[in-house]
């Protein structure tokens, strides 16, 4: 059964039809490319303009004089190395803990079938219906005075790591993927003498690389771009991540220097997306097919 598209195969077989098709297709692709890349270009070149030129009306498309000092000033005046390192530490810790605990919980709910597993899963999914803003105050009170231990986690990376572990969306994403792994594969591992942890490490995790890549990206981006929660946790300026430092230190900074700092802060996320975009597509497609 053939599918009907906007242009029929007969029209595409004609020279005029192919010319019209590729003209429209190229124009649409060009428009979308400009829509996504022009803001990036405007931000990168805006940091190279003089303070007067960047606020000029009408704006200039190209800097009249190229100034690279905005990037060096942003690097030094705003102490970007310290804040970038703080962000790396906080994002890496949250990512590792989230992978360990969410993967273990998803594997248990999917393959080990614990008692009241469906009730537990329902309670976890119910937390997705609660607005994130409604959880800010309870989380802060918990982090400020940890129950039982009666110790505070403020101004500590643990204040970022531990709340990030409880991610119901990533846990459900992992569970749905584990549900699609054939039971025969796990039974074959059991016949060979593999225990449950060995099966998870040697069988399930290698098969789950696409979805683990997607969960990793979600975890890293969530911590990297978060502003409100790190602002509440870190009152010490030297321990703040880049998202908070850009706002806290922007009061007496020139606009070009601030734009340059924003460009530098966005580079790690852009690089990570370009490197792992294949895993994003593979993880999305993996969730829609049976194993």
Short mmCIF file of C-alpha atoms in Angstrom, two decimals:
data_model
loop_
_atom_site.label_atom_id
_atom_site.label_comp_id
_atom_site.label_asym_id
_atom_site.label_seq_id
_atom_site.Cartn_x
_atom_site.Cartn_y
_atom_site.Cartn_z
CA UNK A 1 0.00 0.00 0.00
CA UNK A 2 1.57 3.28 -1.11
CA UNK A 3 1.40 6.40 1.04
CA UNK A 4 0.24 9.72 -0.32
CA UNK A 5 2.52 12.71 0.27
CA UNK A 6 2.28 16.39 -0.60
CA UNK A 7 4.04 15.71 -3.90
CA UNK A 8 3.21 12.62 -5.88
CA UNK A 9 5.96 10.36 -7.27
CA UNK A 10 4.78 11.30 -10.77
CA UNK A 11 5.38 14.99 -10.09
CA UNK A 12 8.81 14.25 -8.61
CA UNK A 13 9.74 12.34 -11.75
CA UNK A 14 9.43 15.51 -13.78
CA UNK A 15 12.35 18.00 -13.89
CA UNK A 16 10.10 20.92 -12.92
CA UNK A 17 8.61 18.97 -10.02
CA UNK A 18 12.05 18.05 -8.67
CA UNK A 19 13.22 21.66 -8.99
CA UNK A 20 10.19 22.98 -7.09
CA UNK A 21 10.52 20.27 -4.43
CA UNK A 22 14.21 20.87 -3.73
CA UNK A 23 13.75 24.65 -3.81
CA UNK A 24 11.00 24.53 -1.19
CA UNK A 25 12.85 21.92 0.86
CA UNK A 26 16.09 23.92 0.81
CA UNK A 27 14.28 27.13 1.71
CA UNK A 28 12.55 25.51 4.71
CA UNK A 29 15.82 23.99 5.95
CA UNK A 30 17.58 27.34 5.54
CA UNK A 31 14.86 29.17 7.48
CA UNK A 32 15.00 26.69 10.37
CA UNK A 33 18.81 26.85 10.39
CA UNK A 34 18.76 30.63 10.59
CA UNK A 35 16.08 30.55 13.30
CA UNK A 36 18.23 28.31 15.50
CA UNK A 37 21.73 29.58 14.70
CA UNK A 38 21.13 33.33 14.42
CA UNK A 39 20.62 33.83 18.19
CA UNK A 40 23.87 31.96 18.80
CA UNK A 41 25.68 34.12 16.24
CA UNK A 42 24.17 37.27 17.77
CA UNK A 43 25.36 36.33 21.25
CA UNK A 44 28.87 35.35 20.13
CA UNK A 45 29.41 38.52 18.08
CA UNK A 46 27.68 40.70 20.67
CA UNK A 47 30.48 39.93 23.12
CA UNK A 48 32.97 41.22 20.54
CA UNK A 49 31.32 44.63 20.16
CA UNK A 50 32.04 47.75 22.17
CA UNK A 51 29.63 48.60 25.04
CA UNK A 52 28.14 51.46 23.02
CA UNK A 53 27.70 49.41 19.86
CA UNK A 54 25.96 46.49 21.55
CA UNK A 55 23.14 48.79 22.74
CA UNK A 56 22.92 50.82 19.53
CA UNK A 57 19.61 51.19 17.68
CA UNK A 58 19.34 49.94 15.00
CA UNK A 59 21.77 47.16 15.85
CA UNK A 60 24.75 46.28 13.69
CA UNK A 61 24.95 42.84 12.13
CA UNK A 62 28.76 42.75 12.28
CA UNK A 63 30.95 44.44 14.90
CA UNK A 64 32.55 47.60 13.56
CA UNK A 65 35.66 46.69 15.53
CA UNK A 66 36.31 43.20 16.81
CA UNK A 67 37.09 43.18 20.55
CA UNK A 68 38.14 39.85 22.07
CA UNK A 69 38.75 41.47 25.43
CA UNK A 70 35.18 40.73 26.52
CA UNK A 71 35.95 37.02 26.77
CA UNK A 72 39.20 37.50 28.67
CA UNK A 73 37.55 40.00 31.02
CA UNK A 74 34.67 37.61 31.65
CA UNK A 75 37.11 34.79 32.38
CA UNK A 76 39.05 36.87 34.92
CA UNK A 77 36.57 39.36 36.42
CA UNK A 78 33.76 36.87 36.98
CA UNK A 79 36.11 34.07 38.12
CA UNK A 80 34.60 31.67 35.60
CA UNK A 81 37.09 28.81 36.18
CA UNK A 82 35.96 28.48 39.81
CA UNK A 83 32.25 28.56 39.04
CA UNK A 84 32.59 26.25 36.04
CA UNK A 85 34.45 23.75 38.21
CA UNK A 86 31.74 24.02 40.88
CA UNK A 87 29.14 23.26 38.22
CA UNK A 88 31.11 20.29 36.92
CA UNK A 89 31.42 18.82 40.42
CA UNK A 90 27.73 19.29 41.19
CA UNK A 91 26.52 17.98 37.81
CA UNK A 92 28.89 14.99 37.80
CA UNK A 93 27.95 13.89 41.31
CA UNK A 94 24.23 14.22 40.60
CA UNK A 95 24.65 12.29 37.35
CA UNK A 96 26.57 9.40 38.94
CA UNK A 97 24.24 9.02 41.90
CA UNK A 98 21.19 9.26 39.68
CA UNK A 99 22.51 6.57 37.34
CA UNK A 100 23.30 4.21 40.23
CA UNK A 101 20.10 4.57 42.23
CA UNK A 102 17.61 5.12 39.41
CA UNK A 103 19.03 2.18 37.46
CA UNK A 104 18.93 -0.09 40.51
CA UNK A 105 15.36 0.96 41.37
CA UNK A 106 14.15 0.61 37.79
CA UNK A 107 15.76 -2.84 37.45
CA UNK A 108 14.17 -3.99 40.70
CA UNK A 109 10.70 -2.75 39.72
CA UNK A 110 10.97 -4.17 36.21
CA UNK A 111 12.67 -7.55 36.62
CA UNK A 112 12.75 -8.50 40.31
CA UNK A 113 9.02 -7.88 40.86
CA UNK A 114 9.12 -6.88 44.56
CA UNK A 115 6.07 -6.98 46.79
CA UNK A 116 3.83 -3.94 46.31
CA UNK A 117 5.97 -2.99 43.31
CA UNK A 118 3.04 -1.51 41.41
CA UNK A 119 2.01 0.54 44.44
CA UNK A 120 5.55 1.86 44.82
CA UNK A 121 5.73 2.70 41.12
CA UNK A 122 2.37 4.45 41.32
CA UNK A 123 3.61 6.55 44.24
CA UNK A 124 6.75 7.47 42.33
CA UNK A 125 4.77 8.49 39.25
CA UNK A 126 2.37 10.50 41.42
CA UNK A 127 5.25 12.82 42.31
CA UNK A 128 5.38 13.90 38.66
CA UNK A 129 2.00 15.58 39.15
CA UNK A 130 3.34 17.82 41.93
CA UNK A 131 4.68 21.16 40.64
CA UNK A 132 8.41 21.55 41.19
CA UNK A 133 7.84 24.90 42.91
CA UNK A 134 5.72 23.21 45.58
CA UNK A 135 8.66 21.00 46.57
CA UNK A 136 11.22 23.78 47.02
CA UNK A 137 10.36 24.62 50.64
CA UNK A 138 10.15 20.98 51.87
CA UNK A 139 13.43 20.18 50.11
CA UNK A 140 15.13 23.20 51.66
CA UNK A 141 13.95 22.34 55.17
CA UNK A 142 15.15 18.76 54.69
CA UNK A 143 18.56 19.82 53.39
CA UNK A 144 18.98 22.49 56.07
CA UNK A 145 18.36 19.95 58.86
CA UNK A 146 18.69 16.37 57.64
CA UNK A 147 16.27 14.09 59.55
CA UNK A 148 17.77 11.58 62.01
CA UNK A 149 21.32 12.81 61.36
CA UNK A 150 20.45 16.42 62.25
CA UNK A 151 23.15 17.86 60.02
CA UNK A 152 22.92 20.54 57.37
CA UNK A 153 23.88 20.13 53.72
CA UNK A 154 23.83 23.82 52.81
CA UNK A 155 26.92 25.08 50.97
CA UNK A 156 27.74 21.45 50.17
CA UNK A 157 27.50 19.57 46.85
CA UNK A 158 25.45 16.95 48.70
CA UNK A 159 22.66 19.52 48.82
CA UNK A 160 22.52 19.24 45.02
CA UNK A 161 23.33 15.55 44.65
CA UNK A 162 20.80 13.97 47.00
CA UNK A 163 17.63 15.77 45.78
CA UNK A 164 18.69 15.08 42.17
CA UNK A 165 18.68 11.32 42.83
CA UNK A 166 14.91 11.29 43.32
CA UNK A 167 14.05 11.75 39.64
CA UNK A 168 10.81 9.95 38.89
CA UNK A 169 10.87 10.67 35.15
CA UNK A 170 14.29 9.14 34.54
CA UNK A 171 13.43 6.17 36.75
CA UNK A 172 10.26 5.51 34.74
CA UNK A 173 12.17 5.93 31.48
CA UNK A 174 14.67 3.28 32.58
CA UNK A 175 11.95 0.92 33.81
CA UNK A 176 10.08 1.10 30.51
CA UNK A 177 13.27 0.22 28.66
CA UNK A 178 14.05 -2.67 31.03
CA UNK A 179 10.51 -4.00 30.50
CA UNK A 180 11.32 -4.48 26.81
CA UNK A 181 14.39 -6.65 27.44
CA UNK A 182 13.39 -10.26 26.62
CA UNK A 183 12.99 -12.50 29.63
CA UNK A 184 14.77 -15.29 27.74
CA UNK A 185 18.02 -13.33 27.85
CA UNK A 186 17.89 -13.03 31.64
CA UNK A 187 16.91 -16.68 32.07
CA UNK A 188 19.90 -17.72 29.94
CA UNK A 189 22.18 -15.71 32.21
CA UNK A 190 20.64 -17.40 35.27
CA UNK A 191 21.23 -20.84 33.74
CA UNK A 192 24.89 -19.89 33.25
CA UNK A 193 25.12 -19.14 36.97
CA UNK A 194 24.91 -15.34 36.90
CA UNK A 195 23.35 -13.73 39.95
CA UNK A 196 21.04 -10.75 39.84
CA UNK A 197 23.80 -8.16 40.20
CA UNK A 198 25.94 -9.97 37.64
CA UNK A 199 23.00 -10.06 35.23
CA UNK A 200 22.43 -6.35 35.72
CA UNK A 201 26.10 -5.49 35.19
CA UNK A 202 26.94 -7.84 32.33
CA UNK A 203 23.65 -8.21 30.48
CA UNK A 204 21.18 -5.42 31.19
CA UNK A 205 23.50 -2.39 31.32
CA UNK A 206 25.34 -3.12 28.02
CA UNK A 207 21.96 -3.49 26.31
CA UNK A 208 20.76 -0.24 27.88
CA UNK A 209 23.44 2.11 26.57
CA UNK A 210 21.03 4.21 24.46
CA UNK A 211 18.61 4.94 27.30
CA UNK A 212 21.49 5.44 29.76
CA UNK A 213 22.87 8.06 27.40
CA UNK A 214 19.53 9.86 27.31
CA UNK A 215 19.17 9.75 31.10
CA UNK A 216 22.73 11.02 31.47
CA UNK A 217 22.03 14.01 29.26
CA UNK A 218 18.81 14.80 31.10
CA UNK A 219 20.58 14.59 34.46
CA UNK A 220 23.53 16.77 33.45
CA UNK A 221 21.44 19.43 31.73
CA UNK A 222 18.98 19.63 34.63
CA UNK A 223 21.75 20.42 37.13
CA UNK A 224 23.71 22.65 34.75
CA UNK A 225 20.81 24.97 33.96
CA UNK A 226 19.12 24.97 37.38
CA UNK A 227 19.08 28.35 39.10
CA UNK A 228 16.61 28.53 41.98
CA UNK A 229 17.73 25.47 43.94
CA UNK A 230 21.51 26.21 43.82
CA UNK A 231 20.73 29.81 44.77
CA UNK A 232 19.01 28.56 47.93
CA UNK A 233 21.64 25.95 48.78
CA UNK A 234 24.81 28.01 48.22
CA UNK A 235 25.08 31.29 50.08
CA UNK A 236 28.88 31.17 49.73
CA UNK A 237 29.74 32.88 46.44
CA UNK A 238 32.89 30.82 45.92
CA UNK A 239 30.82 27.60 45.87
CA UNK A 240 28.06 28.76 43.54
CA UNK A 241 27.62 27.18 40.09
CA UNK A 242 27.86 29.18 36.89
CA UNK A 243 24.08 29.67 36.55
CA UNK A 244 23.89 31.47 39.90
CA UNK A 245 27.21 33.29 39.60
CA UNK A 246 26.23 34.92 36.30
CA UNK A 247 23.28 36.58 38.00
CA UNK A 248 24.99 37.39 41.28
CA UNK A 249 28.06 38.97 39.66
CA UNK A 250 26.31 40.80 36.82
CA UNK A 251 25.45 43.95 38.75
CA UNK A 252 28.63 45.91 38.09
CA UNK A 253 29.73 44.14 34.91
CA UNK A 254 29.58 45.58 31.40
CA UNK A 255 26.97 44.06 29.11
CA UNK A 256 29.56 42.77 26.64
CA UNK A 257 31.46 41.02 29.42
CA UNK A 258 28.23 39.44 30.68
CA UNK A 259 27.35 38.22 27.18
CA UNK A 260 30.84 36.74 26.83
CA UNK A 261 30.40 34.93 30.15
CA UNK A 262 27.09 33.50 28.94
CA UNK A 263 28.76 32.26 25.76
CA UNK A 264 31.53 30.55 27.74
CA UNK A 265 29.00 29.01 30.14
CA UNK A 266 26.98 27.53 27.26
CA UNK A 267 29.95 25.91 25.49
CA UNK A 268 30.05 22.70 27.62
CA UNK A 269 26.37 21.97 27.01
CA UNK A 270 26.69 22.61 23.27
CA UNK A 271 29.72 20.34 23.05
CA UNK A 272 27.96 17.61 25.04
CA UNK A 273 24.95 17.77 22.74
CA UNK A 274 27.10 17.57 19.60
CA UNK A 275 29.03 14.60 21.00
CA UNK A 276 26.04 12.65 22.31
CA UNK A 277 23.34 13.58 19.79
CA UNK A 278 23.57 10.08 18.31
CA UNK A 279 22.73 8.61 21.73
CA UNK A 280 19.74 10.96 22.09
CA UNK A 281 18.22 9.75 18.83
CA UNK A 282 19.06 6.11 19.61
CA UNK A 283 17.52 6.38 23.08
CA UNK A 284 14.31 7.93 21.77
CA UNK A 285 13.93 5.27 19.08
CA UNK A 286 14.83 2.50 21.53
CA UNK A 287 11.88 3.37 23.71
CA UNK A 288 9.44 2.74 20.85
CA UNK A 289 10.59 -0.73 19.75
CA UNK A 290 10.41 -4.11 21.34
CA UNK A 291 13.70 -5.79 22.26
#
